[in-house]
PDB file of C-alpha atoms in Angstrom:
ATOM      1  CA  UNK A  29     268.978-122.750  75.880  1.00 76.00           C
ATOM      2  CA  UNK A  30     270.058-123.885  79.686  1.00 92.00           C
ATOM      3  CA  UNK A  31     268.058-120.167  81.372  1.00 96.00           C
ATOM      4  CA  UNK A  32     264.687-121.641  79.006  1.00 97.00           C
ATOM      5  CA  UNK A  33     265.183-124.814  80.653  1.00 97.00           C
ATOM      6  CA  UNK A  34     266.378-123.096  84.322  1.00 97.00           C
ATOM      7  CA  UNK A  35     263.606-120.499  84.109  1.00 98.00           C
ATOM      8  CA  UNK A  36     260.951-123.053  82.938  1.00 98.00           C
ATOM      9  CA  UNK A  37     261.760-126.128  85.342  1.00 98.00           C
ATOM     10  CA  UNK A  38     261.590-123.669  88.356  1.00 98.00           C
ATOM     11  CA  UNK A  39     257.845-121.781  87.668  1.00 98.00           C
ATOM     12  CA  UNK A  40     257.138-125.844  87.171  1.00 98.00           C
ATOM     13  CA  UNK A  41     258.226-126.442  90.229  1.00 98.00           C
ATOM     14  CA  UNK A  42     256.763-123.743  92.180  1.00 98.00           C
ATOM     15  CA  UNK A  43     253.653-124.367  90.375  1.00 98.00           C
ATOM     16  CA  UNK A  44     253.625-127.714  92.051  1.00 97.00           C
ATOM     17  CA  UNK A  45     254.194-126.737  95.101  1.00 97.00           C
ATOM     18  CA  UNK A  46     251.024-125.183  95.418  1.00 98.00           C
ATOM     19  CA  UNK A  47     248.446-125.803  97.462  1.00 97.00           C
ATOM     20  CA  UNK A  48     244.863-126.589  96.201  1.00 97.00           C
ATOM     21  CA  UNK A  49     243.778-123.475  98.254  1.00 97.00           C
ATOM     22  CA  UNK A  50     246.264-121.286  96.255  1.00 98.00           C
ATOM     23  CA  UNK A  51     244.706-121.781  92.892  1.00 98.00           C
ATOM     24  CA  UNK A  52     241.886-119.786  94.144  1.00 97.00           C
ATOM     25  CA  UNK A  53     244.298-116.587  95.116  1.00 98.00           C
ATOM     26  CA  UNK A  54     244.991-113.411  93.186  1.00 98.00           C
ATOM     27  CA  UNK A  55     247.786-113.465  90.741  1.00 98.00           C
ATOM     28  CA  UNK A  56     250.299-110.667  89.544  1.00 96.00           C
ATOM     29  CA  UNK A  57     248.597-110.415  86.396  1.00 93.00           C
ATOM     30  CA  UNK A  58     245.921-107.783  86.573  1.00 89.00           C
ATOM     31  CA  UNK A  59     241.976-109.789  86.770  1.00 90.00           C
ATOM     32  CA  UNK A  60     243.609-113.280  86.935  1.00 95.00           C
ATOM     33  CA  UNK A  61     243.461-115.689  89.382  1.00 97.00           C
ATOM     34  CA  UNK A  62     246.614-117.959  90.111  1.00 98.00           C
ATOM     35  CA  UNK A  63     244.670-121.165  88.347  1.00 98.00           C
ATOM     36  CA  UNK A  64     243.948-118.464  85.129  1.00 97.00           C
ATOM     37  CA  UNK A  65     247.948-117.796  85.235  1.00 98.00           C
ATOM     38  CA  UNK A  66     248.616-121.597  85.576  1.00 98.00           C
ATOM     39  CA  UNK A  67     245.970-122.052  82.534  1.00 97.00           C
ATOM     40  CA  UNK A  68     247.892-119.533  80.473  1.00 97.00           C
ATOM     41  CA  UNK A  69     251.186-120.852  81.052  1.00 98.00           C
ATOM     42  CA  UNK A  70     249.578-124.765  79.488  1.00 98.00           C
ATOM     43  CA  UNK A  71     248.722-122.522  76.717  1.00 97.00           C
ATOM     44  CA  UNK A  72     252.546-121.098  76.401  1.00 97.00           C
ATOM     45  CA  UNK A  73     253.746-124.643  76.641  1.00 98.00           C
ATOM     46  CA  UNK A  74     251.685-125.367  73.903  1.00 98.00           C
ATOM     47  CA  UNK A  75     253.064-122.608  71.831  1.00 97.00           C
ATOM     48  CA  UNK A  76     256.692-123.505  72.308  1.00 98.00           C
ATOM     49  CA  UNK A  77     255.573-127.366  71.279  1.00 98.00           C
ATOM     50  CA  UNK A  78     254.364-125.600  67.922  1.00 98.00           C
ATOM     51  CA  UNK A  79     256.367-123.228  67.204  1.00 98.00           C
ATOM     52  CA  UNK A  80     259.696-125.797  67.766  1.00 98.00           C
ATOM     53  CA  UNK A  81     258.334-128.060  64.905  1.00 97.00           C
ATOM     54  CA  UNK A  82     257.196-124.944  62.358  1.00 98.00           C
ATOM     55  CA  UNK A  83     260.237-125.008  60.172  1.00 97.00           C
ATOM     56  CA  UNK A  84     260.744-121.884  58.064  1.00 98.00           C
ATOM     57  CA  UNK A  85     263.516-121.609  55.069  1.00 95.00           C
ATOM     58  CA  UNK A  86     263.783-118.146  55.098  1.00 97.00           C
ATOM     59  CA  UNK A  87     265.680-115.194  56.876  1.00 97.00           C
ATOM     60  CA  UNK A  88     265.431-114.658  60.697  1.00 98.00           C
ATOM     61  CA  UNK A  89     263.036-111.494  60.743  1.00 98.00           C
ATOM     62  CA  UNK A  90     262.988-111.254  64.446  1.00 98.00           C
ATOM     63  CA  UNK A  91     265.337-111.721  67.254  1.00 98.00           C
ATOM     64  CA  UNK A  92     264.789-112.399  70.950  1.00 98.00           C
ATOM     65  CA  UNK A  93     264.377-108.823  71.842  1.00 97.00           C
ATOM     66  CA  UNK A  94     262.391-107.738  68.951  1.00 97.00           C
ATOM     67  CA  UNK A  95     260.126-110.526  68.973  1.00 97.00           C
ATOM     68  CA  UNK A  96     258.432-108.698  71.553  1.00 96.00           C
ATOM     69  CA  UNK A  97     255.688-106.045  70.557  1.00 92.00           C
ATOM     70  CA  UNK A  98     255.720-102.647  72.741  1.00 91.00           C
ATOM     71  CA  UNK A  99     252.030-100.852  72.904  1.00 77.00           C
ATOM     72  CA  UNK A 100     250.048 -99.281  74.825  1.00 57.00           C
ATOM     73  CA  UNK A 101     247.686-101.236  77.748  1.00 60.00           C
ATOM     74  CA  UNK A 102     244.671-102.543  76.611  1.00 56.00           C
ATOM     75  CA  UNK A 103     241.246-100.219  76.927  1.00 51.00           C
ATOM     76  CA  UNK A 104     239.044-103.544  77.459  1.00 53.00           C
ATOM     77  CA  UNK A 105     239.890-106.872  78.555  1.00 64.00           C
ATOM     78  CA  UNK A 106     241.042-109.165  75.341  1.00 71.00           C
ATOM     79  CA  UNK A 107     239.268-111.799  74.729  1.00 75.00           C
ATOM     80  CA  UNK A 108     241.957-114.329  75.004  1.00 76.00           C
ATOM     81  CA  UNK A 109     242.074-113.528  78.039  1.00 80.00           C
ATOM     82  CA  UNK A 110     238.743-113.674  79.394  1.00 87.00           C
ATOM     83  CA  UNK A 111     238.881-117.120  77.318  1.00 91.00           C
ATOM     84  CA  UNK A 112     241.809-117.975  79.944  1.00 94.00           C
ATOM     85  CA  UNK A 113     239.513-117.656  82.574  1.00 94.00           C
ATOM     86  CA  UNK A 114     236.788-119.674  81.200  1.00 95.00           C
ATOM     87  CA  UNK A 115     238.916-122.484  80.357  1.00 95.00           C
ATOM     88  CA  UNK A 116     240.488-122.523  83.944  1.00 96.00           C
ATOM     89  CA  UNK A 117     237.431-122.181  85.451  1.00 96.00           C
ATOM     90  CA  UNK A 118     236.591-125.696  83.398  1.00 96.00           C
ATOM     91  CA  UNK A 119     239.407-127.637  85.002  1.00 95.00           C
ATOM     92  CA  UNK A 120     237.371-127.291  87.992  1.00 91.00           C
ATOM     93  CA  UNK A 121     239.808-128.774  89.752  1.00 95.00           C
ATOM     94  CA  UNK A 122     243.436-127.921  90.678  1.00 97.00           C
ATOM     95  CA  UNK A 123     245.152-131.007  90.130  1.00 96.00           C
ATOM     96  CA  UNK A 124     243.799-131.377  87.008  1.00 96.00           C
ATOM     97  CA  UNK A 125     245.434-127.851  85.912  1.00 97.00           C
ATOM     98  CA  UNK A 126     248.550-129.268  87.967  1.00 97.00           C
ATOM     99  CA  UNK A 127     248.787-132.752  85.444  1.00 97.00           C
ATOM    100  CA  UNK A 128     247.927-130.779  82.315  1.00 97.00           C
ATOM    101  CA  UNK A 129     250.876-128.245  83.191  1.00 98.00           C
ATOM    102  CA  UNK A 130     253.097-131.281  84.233  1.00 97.00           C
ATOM    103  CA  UNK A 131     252.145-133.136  80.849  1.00 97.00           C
ATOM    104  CA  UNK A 132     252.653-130.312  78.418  1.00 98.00           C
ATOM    105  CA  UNK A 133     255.008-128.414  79.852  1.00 98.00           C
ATOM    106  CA  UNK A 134     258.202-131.239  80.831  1.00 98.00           C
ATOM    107  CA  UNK A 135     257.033-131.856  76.693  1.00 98.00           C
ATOM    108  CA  UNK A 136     257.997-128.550  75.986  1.00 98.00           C
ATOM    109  CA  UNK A 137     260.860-128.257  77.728  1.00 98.00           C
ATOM    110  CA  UNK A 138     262.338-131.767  76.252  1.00 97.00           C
ATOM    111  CA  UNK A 139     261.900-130.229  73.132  1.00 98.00           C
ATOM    112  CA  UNK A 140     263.774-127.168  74.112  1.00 98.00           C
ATOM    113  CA  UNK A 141     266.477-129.155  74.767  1.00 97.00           C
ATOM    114  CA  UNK A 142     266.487-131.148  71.748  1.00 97.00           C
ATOM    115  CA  UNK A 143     266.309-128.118  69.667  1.00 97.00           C
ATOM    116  CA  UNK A 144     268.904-126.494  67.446  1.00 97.00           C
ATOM    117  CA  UNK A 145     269.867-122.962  68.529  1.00 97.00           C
ATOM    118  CA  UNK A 146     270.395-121.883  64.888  1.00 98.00           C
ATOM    119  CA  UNK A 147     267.082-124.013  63.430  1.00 98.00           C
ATOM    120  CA  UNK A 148     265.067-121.440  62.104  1.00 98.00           C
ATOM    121  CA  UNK A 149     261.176-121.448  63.165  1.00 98.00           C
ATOM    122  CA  UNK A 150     258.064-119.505  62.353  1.00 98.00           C
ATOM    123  CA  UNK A 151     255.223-118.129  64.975  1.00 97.00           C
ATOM    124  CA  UNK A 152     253.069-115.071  64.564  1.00 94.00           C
ATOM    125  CA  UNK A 153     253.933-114.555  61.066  1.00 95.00           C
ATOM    126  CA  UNK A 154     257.488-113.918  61.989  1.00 97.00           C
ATOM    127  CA  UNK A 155     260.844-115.624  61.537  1.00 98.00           C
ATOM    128  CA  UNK A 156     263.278-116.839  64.405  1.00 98.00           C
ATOM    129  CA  UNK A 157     266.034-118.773  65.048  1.00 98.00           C
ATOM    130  CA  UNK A 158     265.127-121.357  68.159  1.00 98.00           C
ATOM    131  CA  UNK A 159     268.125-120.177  70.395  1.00 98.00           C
ATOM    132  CA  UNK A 160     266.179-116.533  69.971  1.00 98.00           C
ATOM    133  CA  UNK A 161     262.750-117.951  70.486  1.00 98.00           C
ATOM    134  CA  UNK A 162     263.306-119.662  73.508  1.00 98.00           C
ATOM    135  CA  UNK A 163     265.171-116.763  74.871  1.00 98.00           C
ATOM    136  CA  UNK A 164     262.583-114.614  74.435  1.00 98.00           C
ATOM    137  CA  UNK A 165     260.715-117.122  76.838  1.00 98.00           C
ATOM    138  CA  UNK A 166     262.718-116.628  79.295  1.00 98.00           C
ATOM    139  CA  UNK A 167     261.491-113.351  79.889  1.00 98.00           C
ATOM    140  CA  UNK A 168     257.920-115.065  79.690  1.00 98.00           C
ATOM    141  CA  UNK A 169     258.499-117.316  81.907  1.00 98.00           C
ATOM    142  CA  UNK A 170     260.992-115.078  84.747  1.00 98.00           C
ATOM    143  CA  UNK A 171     257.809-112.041  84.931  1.00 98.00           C
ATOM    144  CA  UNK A 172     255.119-115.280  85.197  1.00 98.00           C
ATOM    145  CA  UNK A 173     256.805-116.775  88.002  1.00 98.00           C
ATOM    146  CA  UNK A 174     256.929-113.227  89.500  1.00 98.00           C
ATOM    147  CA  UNK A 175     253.222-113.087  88.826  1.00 98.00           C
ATOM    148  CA  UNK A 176     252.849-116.326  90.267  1.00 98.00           C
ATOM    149  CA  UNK A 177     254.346-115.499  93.344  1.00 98.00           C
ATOM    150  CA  UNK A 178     252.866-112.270  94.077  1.00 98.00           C
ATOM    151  CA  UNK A 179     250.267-113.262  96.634  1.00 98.00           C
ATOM    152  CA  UNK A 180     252.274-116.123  97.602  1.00 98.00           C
ATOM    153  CA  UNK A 181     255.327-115.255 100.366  1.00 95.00           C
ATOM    154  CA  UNK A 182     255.907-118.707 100.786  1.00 96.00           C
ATOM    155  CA  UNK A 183     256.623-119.771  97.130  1.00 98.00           C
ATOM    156  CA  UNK A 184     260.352-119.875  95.912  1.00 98.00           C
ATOM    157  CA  UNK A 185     260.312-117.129  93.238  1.00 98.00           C
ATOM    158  CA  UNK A 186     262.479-117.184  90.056  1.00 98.00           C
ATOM    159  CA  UNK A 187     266.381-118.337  90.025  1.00 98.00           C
ATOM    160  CA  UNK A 188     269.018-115.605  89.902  1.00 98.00           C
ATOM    161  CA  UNK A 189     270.095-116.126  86.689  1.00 98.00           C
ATOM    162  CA  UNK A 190     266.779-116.092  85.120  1.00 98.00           C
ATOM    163  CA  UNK A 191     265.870-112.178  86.728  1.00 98.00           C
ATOM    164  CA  UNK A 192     269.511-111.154  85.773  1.00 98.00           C
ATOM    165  CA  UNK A 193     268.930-112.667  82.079  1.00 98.00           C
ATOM    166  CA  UNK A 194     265.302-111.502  81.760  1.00 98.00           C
ATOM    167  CA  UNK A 195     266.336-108.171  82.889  1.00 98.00           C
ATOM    168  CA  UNK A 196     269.058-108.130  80.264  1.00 98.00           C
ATOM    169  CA  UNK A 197     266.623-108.574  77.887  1.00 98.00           C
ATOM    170  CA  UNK A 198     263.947-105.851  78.928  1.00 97.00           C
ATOM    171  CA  UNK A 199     267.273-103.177  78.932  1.00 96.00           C
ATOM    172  CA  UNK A 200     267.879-104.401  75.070  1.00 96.00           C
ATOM    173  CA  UNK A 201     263.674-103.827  74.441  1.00 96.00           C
ATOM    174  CA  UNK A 202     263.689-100.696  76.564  1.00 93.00           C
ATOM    175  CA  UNK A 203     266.997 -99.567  75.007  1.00 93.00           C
ATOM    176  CA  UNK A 204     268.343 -98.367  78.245  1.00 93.00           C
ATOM    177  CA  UNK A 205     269.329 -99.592  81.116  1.00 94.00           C
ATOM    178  CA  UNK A 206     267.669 -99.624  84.332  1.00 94.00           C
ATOM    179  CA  UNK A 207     269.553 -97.538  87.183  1.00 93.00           C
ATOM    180  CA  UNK A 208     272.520 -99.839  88.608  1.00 92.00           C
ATOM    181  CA  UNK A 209     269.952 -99.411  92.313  1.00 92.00           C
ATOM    182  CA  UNK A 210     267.124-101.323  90.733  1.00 96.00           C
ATOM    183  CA  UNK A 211     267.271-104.669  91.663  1.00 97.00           C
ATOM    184  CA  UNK A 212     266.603-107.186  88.953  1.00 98.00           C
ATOM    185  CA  UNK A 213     263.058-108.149  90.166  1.00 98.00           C
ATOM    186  CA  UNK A 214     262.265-104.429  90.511  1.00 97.00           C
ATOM    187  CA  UNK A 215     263.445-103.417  87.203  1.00 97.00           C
ATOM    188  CA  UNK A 216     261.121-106.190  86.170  1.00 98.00           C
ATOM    189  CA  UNK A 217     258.402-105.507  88.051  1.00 97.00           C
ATOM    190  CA  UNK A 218     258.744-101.691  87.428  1.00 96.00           C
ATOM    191  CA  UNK A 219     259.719-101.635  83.575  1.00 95.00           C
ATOM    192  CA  UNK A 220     256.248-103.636  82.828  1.00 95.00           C
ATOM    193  CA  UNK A 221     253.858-101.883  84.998  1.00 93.00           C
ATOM    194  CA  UNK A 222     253.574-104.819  87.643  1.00 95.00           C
ATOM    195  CA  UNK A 223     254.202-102.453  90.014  1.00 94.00           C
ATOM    196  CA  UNK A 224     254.160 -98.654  90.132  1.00 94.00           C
ATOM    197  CA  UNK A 225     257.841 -96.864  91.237  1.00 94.00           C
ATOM    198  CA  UNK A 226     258.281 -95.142  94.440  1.00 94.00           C
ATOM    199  CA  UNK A 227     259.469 -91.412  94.150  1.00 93.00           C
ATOM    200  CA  UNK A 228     263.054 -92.280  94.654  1.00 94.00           C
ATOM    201  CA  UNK A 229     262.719 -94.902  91.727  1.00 94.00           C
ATOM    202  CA  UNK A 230     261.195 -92.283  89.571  1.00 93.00           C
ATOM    203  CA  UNK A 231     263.812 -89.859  90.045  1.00 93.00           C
ATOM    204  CA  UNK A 232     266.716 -92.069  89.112  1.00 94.00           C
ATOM    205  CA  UNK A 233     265.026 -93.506  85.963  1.00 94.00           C
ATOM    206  CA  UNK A 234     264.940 -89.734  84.733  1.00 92.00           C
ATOM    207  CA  UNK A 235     263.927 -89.778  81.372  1.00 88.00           C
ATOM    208  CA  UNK A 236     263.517 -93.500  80.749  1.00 90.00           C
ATOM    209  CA  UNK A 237     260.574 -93.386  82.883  1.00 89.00           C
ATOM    210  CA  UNK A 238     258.596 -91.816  80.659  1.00 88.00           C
ATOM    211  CA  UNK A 239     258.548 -94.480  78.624  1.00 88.00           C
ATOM    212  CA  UNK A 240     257.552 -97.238  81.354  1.00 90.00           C
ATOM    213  CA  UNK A 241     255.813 -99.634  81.415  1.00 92.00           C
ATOM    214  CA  UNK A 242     256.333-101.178  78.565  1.00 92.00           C
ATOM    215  CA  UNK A 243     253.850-103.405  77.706  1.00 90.00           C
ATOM    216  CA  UNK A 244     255.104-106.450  76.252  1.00 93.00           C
ATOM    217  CA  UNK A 245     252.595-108.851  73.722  1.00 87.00           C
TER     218      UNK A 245
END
């Protein structure tokens, strides 16, 4: 529950950091601009809000690792997320993107914080316990702020303990870990296609790289 809230106040915080002229910049997320990535992550804050009061009275189906689906990359673009780009596009401007994140998102995370661990919730058809949801979002939230930062040098990047933890959890999806060289960010950036591996990388993940990137939905 404290790396949702760690992970999730910080990509706030950079996010309002930015400049106007930033919004307009290429993101880490292939065909997105940073004010699409901003628009998704009002969208995400959304989803915790609804997913945190959907109650279910039935067994946990999925845990934080598993809640993840592994395929393959999309052929075409999907059309939530050319719908991402039209809705940011309608904000027009940045500041309005900045006060809608702002709004929704410290929402979200007071309700992270006022959640029970062990309450069981329902999203996607599927069955979690909170504490395992909002894990999961850590992940979310850690590879976002990577995406966010991608273009921009000057904007702090994810905490330490939200890489470590987000990498943690990509090593129990993957099952394996990433070589001990990797750095956190890299294994991130590597194990989900962000970024392709050097030769050296792609020698020491041996036969785990062969099933990289995973593609996480």
């Amino acid at each position: 529950m404290d790396l949702f809230s760690t992970s999730w106040a910080a990509l706030r915080a950079a996010v309002a950091g930015l400049g106007d002229e930033d919004f307009a910049r290429p993101s880490g997320c292939d065909g997105w601009l940073v004010r699409d990535l901003v628009c998704h992550l009002v969208i995400d804050a959304q989803d915790v809000l609804i997913t945190l009061v959907t109650p279910a009275d039935t067994e946990p189906t999925r845990d934080a690792a598993t809640y993840w689906e592994v395929g393959a990359a999309p052929a075409a673009q999907d059309p939530l997320d050319a719908l991402t780009v039209r809705l940011a596009a309608a904000y027009g401007e940045p500041w309005l993107l900045r006060f809608h994140l702002d709004d929704v998102g410290a929402a979200a995370g007071r309700a992270a914080a006022l959640a029970d661990p062990s309450a069981r919730v329902g999203t996607r058809g599927q069955v979690l316990t909170a504490g395992d949801y909002l894990s999961a979002y850590v992940l979310e939230w850690t590879l976002h702020h990577l995406d966010l930062v991608a273009h921009l040098p000057n904007t702090p990047g994810p905490p330490a303990e939200s890489l470590a933890a987000a990498r943690a959890l990509l090593e129990r999806i993957a099952g394996a870990a990433y070589p001990p060289g990797f750095s956190d960010k890299d294994a991130l950036l590597v194990g989900t296609g962000r970024r392709a591996p050097t030769a050296a990388e792609e020698g020491a993940l041996g036969e785990l790289g062969a099933c990289l990137p995973l593609v996480l939905g």
